[in-house]
Amino acid sequence: MTRLLVVGANGQVGRELRRSLAPLGEVVGATRDGVLDSGEACQVADLSDPQALTALVADVAPSAVVNAAAYTAVDKAEGDRESAFAVNGEAPGALARACAVAGVPFVHYSTDYVFDGQGMRPYREDDPTAPLGVYGASKLAGEEAVRGSGARHFIFRTAWVYGAHGHNFLRTMLRLGAERDLLRVVADQVGSPTPAALIADSTAAVVSQALADTGRRGGTWHLVASGETSWHGFAEAIFDEVVAAGLLARAPKVEPIATADYPTPARRPAYSRLDTSRFQHDFGIDLPDWRQGLHEVIAALARFT
């Protein structure tokens, strides 16, 4: 029987993976505390203990492993380098090496933060990396560890991830929009807002292909929604959608500001749109415009509200 191990099963993408991978076989979730968000017990995945991760893969004996766990506190990472590198750098390497031993494919997610954001066109997979801070550097270390593991690996760089659950920009805007009449949002950082569900559904399609075709080689691909916008543009689109869906009586005014007006401990890439043409070509998967993804997420929220 096909058994799929999802590490980080309670995260934004992890929750969606439990849904999207279910048609392929038994989905085994693993979380830091061994409990799913439903309260159900699951496997324990301690990303600070590489040996425990090796044992986890051996014990579960999965057909494939998907690692959706990460240290994502970008600003906190600046003062917590050791933890960020343990979770984002060393842990993926340990999981990938265990997959190499078991002879099963390994899926891992990376980030647009491996680039410095100074480009003038969407970043391709083979463009030079130059992370601006600890978070990006730790994720790049994870990529390198996975590539050097000997596992058949599928690294998907993604960006601006959001969904109906978890901590993300969409949920922050919904909360603040209900509390305030005016929001100030950065307008000089550009990227592609990407629903967690799109990442999970695309991953499930790739895993299905990888299990059916054991000769398919791994590599690195960019997996984000199509199109681009700024955080300010994303915020305005969010409020247009939630008002139309009846989730908010009226939209607050969204004032554009510069990154310099909202200083943070970590530097963010100014332009981090990722070129997804290789992903769409290699896997035959369409990645719709970010506006379509937003509409679908808000529609789902409206159904459950």
PDB file of N, CA, C and O in Angstrom, residues 156-191:
ATOM      1  N   PHE A 156      10.812  22.465  -4.390  1.00  0.00           N
ATOM      2  CA  PHE A 156       9.906  23.465  -4.951  1.00  0.00           C
ATOM      3  C   PHE A 156      10.089  24.782  -4.214  1.00  0.00           C
ATOM      4  O   PHE A 156       9.767  24.888  -3.027  1.00  0.00           O
ATOM      5  N   ARG A 157      10.603  25.776  -4.917  1.00  0.00           N
ATOM      6  CA  ARG A 157      10.685  27.121  -4.326  1.00  0.00           C
ATOM      7  C   ARG A 157       9.319  27.789  -4.482  1.00  0.00           C
ATOM      8  O   ARG A 157       8.771  27.838  -5.590  1.00  0.00           O
ATOM      9  N   THR A 158       8.808  28.293  -3.389  1.00  0.00           N
ATOM     10  CA  THR A 158       7.519  28.967  -3.446  1.00  0.00           C
ATOM     11  C   THR A 158       7.619  30.311  -2.725  1.00  0.00           C
ATOM     12  O   THR A 158       8.709  30.706  -2.277  1.00  0.00           O
ATOM     13  N   ALA A 159       6.504  31.038  -2.626  1.00  0.00           N
ATOM     14  CA  ALA A 159       6.584  32.399  -2.089  1.00  0.00           C
ATOM     15  C   ALA A 159       5.204  32.926  -1.721  1.00  0.00           C
ATOM     16  O   ALA A 159       4.192  32.470  -2.253  1.00  0.00           O
ATOM     17  N   TRP A 160       5.178  33.862  -0.799  1.00  0.00           N
ATOM     18  CA  TRP A 160       3.969  34.602  -0.436  1.00  0.00           C
ATOM     19  C   TRP A 160       2.798  33.638  -0.190  1.00  0.00           C
ATOM     20  O   TRP A 160       1.698  33.813  -0.707  1.00  0.00           O
ATOM     21  N   VAL A 161       3.056  32.611   0.595  1.00  0.00           N
ATOM     22  CA  VAL A 161       2.070  31.554   0.820  1.00  0.00           C
ATOM     23  C   VAL A 161       0.990  32.027   1.797  1.00  0.00           C
ATOM     24  O   VAL A 161       1.285  32.647   2.819  1.00  0.00           O
ATOM     25  N   TYR A 162      -0.241  31.713   1.476  1.00  0.00           N
ATOM     26  CA  TYR A 162      -1.355  32.075   2.353  1.00  0.00           C
ATOM     27  C   TYR A 162      -2.463  31.055   2.207  1.00  0.00           C
ATOM     28  O   TYR A 162      -2.439  30.206   1.300  1.00  0.00           O
ATOM     29  N   GLY A 163      -3.419  31.109   3.102  1.00  0.00           N
ATOM     30  CA  GLY A 163      -4.550  30.199   3.032  1.00  0.00           C
ATOM     31  C   GLY A 163      -5.601  30.582   4.050  1.00  0.00           C
ATOM     32  O   GLY A 163      -5.471  31.586   4.771  1.00  0.00           O
ATOM     33  N   ALA A 164      -6.629  29.758   4.129  1.00  0.00           N
ATOM     34  CA  ALA A 164      -7.734  30.035   5.054  1.00  0.00           C
ATOM     35  C   ALA A 164      -7.340  29.765   6.493  1.00  0.00           C
ATOM     36  O   ALA A 164      -8.013  30.224   7.424  1.00  0.00           O
ATOM     37  N   HIS A 165      -6.244  29.020   6.696  1.00  0.00           N
ATOM     38  CA  HIS A 165      -5.813  28.662   8.046  1.00  0.00           C
ATOM     39  C   HIS A 165      -4.382  29.122   8.273  1.00  0.00           C
ATOM     40  O   HIS A 165      -3.631  29.372   7.337  1.00  0.00           O
ATOM     41  N   GLY A 166      -4.004  29.200   9.532  1.00  0.00           N
ATOM     42  CA  GLY A 166      -2.625  29.516   9.882  1.00  0.00           C
ATOM     43  C   GLY A 166      -2.358  31.002   9.958  1.00  0.00           C
ATOM     44  O   GLY A 166      -3.259  31.839   9.865  1.00  0.00           O
ATOM     45  N   HIS A 167      -1.087  31.328  10.150  1.00  0.00           N
ATOM     46  CA  HIS A 167      -0.663  32.727  10.241  1.00  0.00           C
ATOM     47  C   HIS A 167      -0.158  33.165   8.872  1.00  0.00           C
ATOM     48  O   HIS A 167       0.847  32.652   8.382  1.00  0.00           O
ATOM     49  N   ASN A 168      -0.843  34.112   8.267  1.00  0.00           N
ATOM     50  CA  ASN A 168      -0.433  34.584   6.952  1.00  0.00           C
ATOM     51  C   ASN A 168      -1.002  35.971   6.690  1.00  0.00           C
ATOM     52  O   ASN A 168      -1.795  36.497   7.470  1.00  0.00           O
ATOM     53  N   PHE A 169      -0.581  36.554   5.581  1.00  0.00           N
ATOM     54  CA  PHE A 169      -0.963  37.927   5.251  1.00  0.00           C
ATOM     55  C   PHE A 169      -2.471  38.083   5.101  1.00  0.00           C
ATOM     56  O   PHE A 169      -3.056  39.074   5.574  1.00  0.00           O
ATOM     57  N   LEU A 170      -3.110  37.128   4.459  1.00  0.00           N
ATOM     58  CA  LEU A 170      -4.559  37.209   4.267  1.00  0.00           C
ATOM     59  C   LEU A 170      -5.287  37.298   5.604  1.00  0.00           C
ATOM     60  O   LEU A 170      -6.132  38.187   5.801  1.00  0.00           O
ATOM     61  N   ARG A 171      -4.957  36.414   6.504  1.00  0.00           N
ATOM     62  CA  ARG A 171      -5.648  36.392   7.791  1.00  0.00           C
ATOM     63  C   ARG A 171      -5.337  37.643   8.619  1.00  0.00           C
ATOM     64  O   ARG A 171      -6.196  38.152   9.340  1.00  0.00           O
ATOM     65  N   THR A 172      -4.113  38.146   8.477  1.00  0.00           N
ATOM     66  CA  THR A 172      -3.770  39.396   9.170  1.00  0.00           C
ATOM     67  C   THR A 172      -4.594  40.552   8.617  1.00  0.00           C
ATOM     68  O   THR A 172      -5.120  41.380   9.377  1.00  0.00           O
ATOM     69  N   MET A 173      -4.742  40.626   7.304  1.00  0.00           N
ATOM     70  CA  MET A 173      -5.538  41.694   6.698  1.00  0.00           C
ATOM     71  C   MET A 173      -7.008  41.597   7.112  1.00  0.00           C
ATOM     72  O   MET A 173      -7.657  42.620   7.391  1.00  0.00           O
ATOM     73  N   LEU A 174      -7.546  40.382   7.173  1.00  0.00           N
ATOM     74  CA  LEU A 174      -8.938  40.214   7.589  1.00  0.00           C
ATOM     75  C   LEU A 174      -9.146  40.706   9.011  1.00  0.00           C
ATOM     76  O   LEU A 174     -10.139  41.369   9.319  1.00  0.00           O
ATOM     77  N   ARG A 175      -8.190  40.384   9.877  1.00  0.00           N
ATOM     78  CA  ARG A 175      -8.304  40.811  11.283  1.00  0.00           C
ATOM     79  C   ARG A 175      -8.180  42.325  11.400  1.00  0.00           C
ATOM     80  O   ARG A 175      -9.016  42.978  12.044  1.00  0.00           O
ATOM     81  N   LEU A 176      -7.157  42.897  10.763  1.00  0.00           N
ATOM     82  CA  LEU A 176      -6.936  44.334  10.876  1.00  0.00           C
ATOM     83  C   LEU A 176      -8.022  45.125  10.152  1.00  0.00           C
ATOM     84  O   LEU A 176      -8.419  46.207  10.598  1.00  0.00           O
ATOM     85  N   GLY A 177      -8.508  44.578   9.038  1.00  0.00           N
ATOM     86  CA  GLY A 177      -9.552  45.263   8.282  1.00  0.00           C
ATOM     87  C   GLY A 177     -10.845  45.401   9.060  1.00  0.00           C
ATOM     88  O   GLY A 177     -11.621  46.344   8.847  1.00  0.00           O
ATOM     89  N   ALA A 178     -11.099  44.455   9.965  1.00  0.00           N
ATOM     90  CA  ALA A 178     -12.304  44.511  10.795  1.00  0.00           C
ATOM     91  C   ALA A 178     -12.134  45.473  11.964  1.00  0.00           C
ATOM     92  O   ALA A 178     -13.120  45.908  12.567  1.00  0.00           O
ATOM     93  N   GLU A 179     -10.873  45.826  12.262  1.00  0.00           N
ATOM     94  CA  GLU A 179     -10.585  46.660  13.433  1.00  0.00           C
ATOM     95  C   GLU A 179     -10.283  48.116  13.089  1.00  0.00           C
ATOM     96  O   GLU A 179     -10.488  49.003  13.914  1.00  0.00           O
ATOM     97  N   ARG A 180      -9.806  48.373  11.877  1.00  0.00           N
ATOM     98  CA  ARG A 180      -9.288  49.698  11.550  1.00  0.00           C
ATOM     99  C   ARG A 180      -9.910  50.251  10.263  1.00  0.00           C
ATOM    100  O   ARG A 180     -10.330  49.504   9.392  1.00  0.00           O
ATOM    101  N   ASP A 181      -9.881  51.559  10.155  1.00  0.00           N
ATOM    102  CA  ASP A 181     -10.367  52.232   8.944  1.00  0.00           C
ATOM    103  C   ASP A 181      -9.247  52.511   7.950  1.00  0.00           C
ATOM    104  O   ASP A 181      -9.502  52.783   6.782  1.00  0.00           O
ATOM    105  N   LEU A 182      -8.001  52.475   8.444  1.00  0.00           N
ATOM    106  CA  LEU A 182      -6.848  52.784   7.601  1.00  0.00           C
ATOM    107  C   LEU A 182      -5.730  51.782   7.873  1.00  0.00           C
ATOM    108  O   LEU A 182      -5.369  51.532   9.020  1.00  0.00           O
ATOM    109  N   LEU A 183      -5.196  51.218   6.792  1.00  0.00           N
ATOM    110  CA  LEU A 183      -4.047  50.321   6.882  1.00  0.00           C
ATOM    111  C   LEU A 183      -2.944  50.845   5.984  1.00  0.00           C
ATOM    112  O   LEU A 183      -3.206  51.334   4.885  1.00  0.00           O
ATOM    113  N   ARG A 184      -1.725  50.746   6.447  1.00  0.00           N
ATOM    114  CA  ARG A 184      -0.569  51.153   5.646  1.00  0.00           C
ATOM    115  C   ARG A 184       0.198  49.894   5.249  1.00  0.00           C
ATOM    116  O   ARG A 184       0.656  49.149   6.113  1.00  0.00           O
ATOM    117  N   VAL A 185       0.324  49.660   3.942  1.00  0.00           N
ATOM    118  CA  VAL A 185       0.899  48.409   3.455  1.00  0.00           C
ATOM    119  C   VAL A 185       1.999  48.696   2.433  1.00  0.00           C
ATOM    120  O   VAL A 185       1.847  49.555   1.558  1.00  0.00           O
ATOM    121  N   VAL A 186       3.078  47.949   2.539  1.00  0.00           N
ATOM    122  CA  VAL A 186       4.242  48.122   1.672  1.00  0.00           C
ATOM    123  C   VAL A 186       3.872  47.916   0.200  1.00  0.00           C
ATOM    124  O   VAL A 186       3.223  46.933  -0.165  1.00  0.00           O
ATOM    125  N   ALA A 187       4.305  48.854  -0.636  1.00  0.00           N
ATOM    126  CA  ALA A 187       3.944  48.811  -2.062  1.00  0.00           C
ATOM    127  C   ALA A 187       5.141  48.618  -2.983  1.00  0.00           C
ATOM    128  O   ALA A 187       4.970  48.545  -4.204  1.00  0.00           O
ATOM    129  N   ASP A 188       6.354  48.512  -2.421  1.00  0.00           N
ATOM    130  CA  ASP A 188       7.532  48.371  -3.285  1.00  0.00           C
ATOM    131  C   ASP A 188       8.220  47.011  -3.146  1.00  0.00           C
ATOM    132  O   ASP A 188       9.406  46.870  -3.427  1.00  0.00           O
ATOM    133  N   GLN A 189       7.466  46.026  -2.707  1.00  0.00           N
ATOM    134  CA  GLN A 189       7.924  44.633  -2.756  1.00  0.00           C
ATOM    135  C   GLN A 189       6.941  43.879  -3.656  1.00  0.00           C
ATOM    136  O   GLN A 189       5.731  43.950  -3.451  1.00  0.00           O
ATOM    137  N   VAL A 190       7.466  43.180  -4.640  1.00  0.00           N
ATOM    138  CA  VAL A 190       6.626  42.538  -5.659  1.00  0.00           C
ATOM    139  C   VAL A 190       6.856  41.032  -5.686  1.00  0.00           C
ATOM    140  O   VAL A 190       8.006  40.563  -5.639  1.00  0.00           O
ATOM    141  N   GLY A 191       5.755  40.282  -5.749  1.00  0.00           N
ATOM    142  CA  GLY A 191       5.841  38.827  -5.814  1.00  0.00           C
ATOM    143  C   GLY A 191       4.530  38.237  -6.284  1.00  0.00           C
ATOM    144  O   GLY A 191       3.675  38.944  -6.834  1.00  0.00           O
TER     145      GLY A 191
END
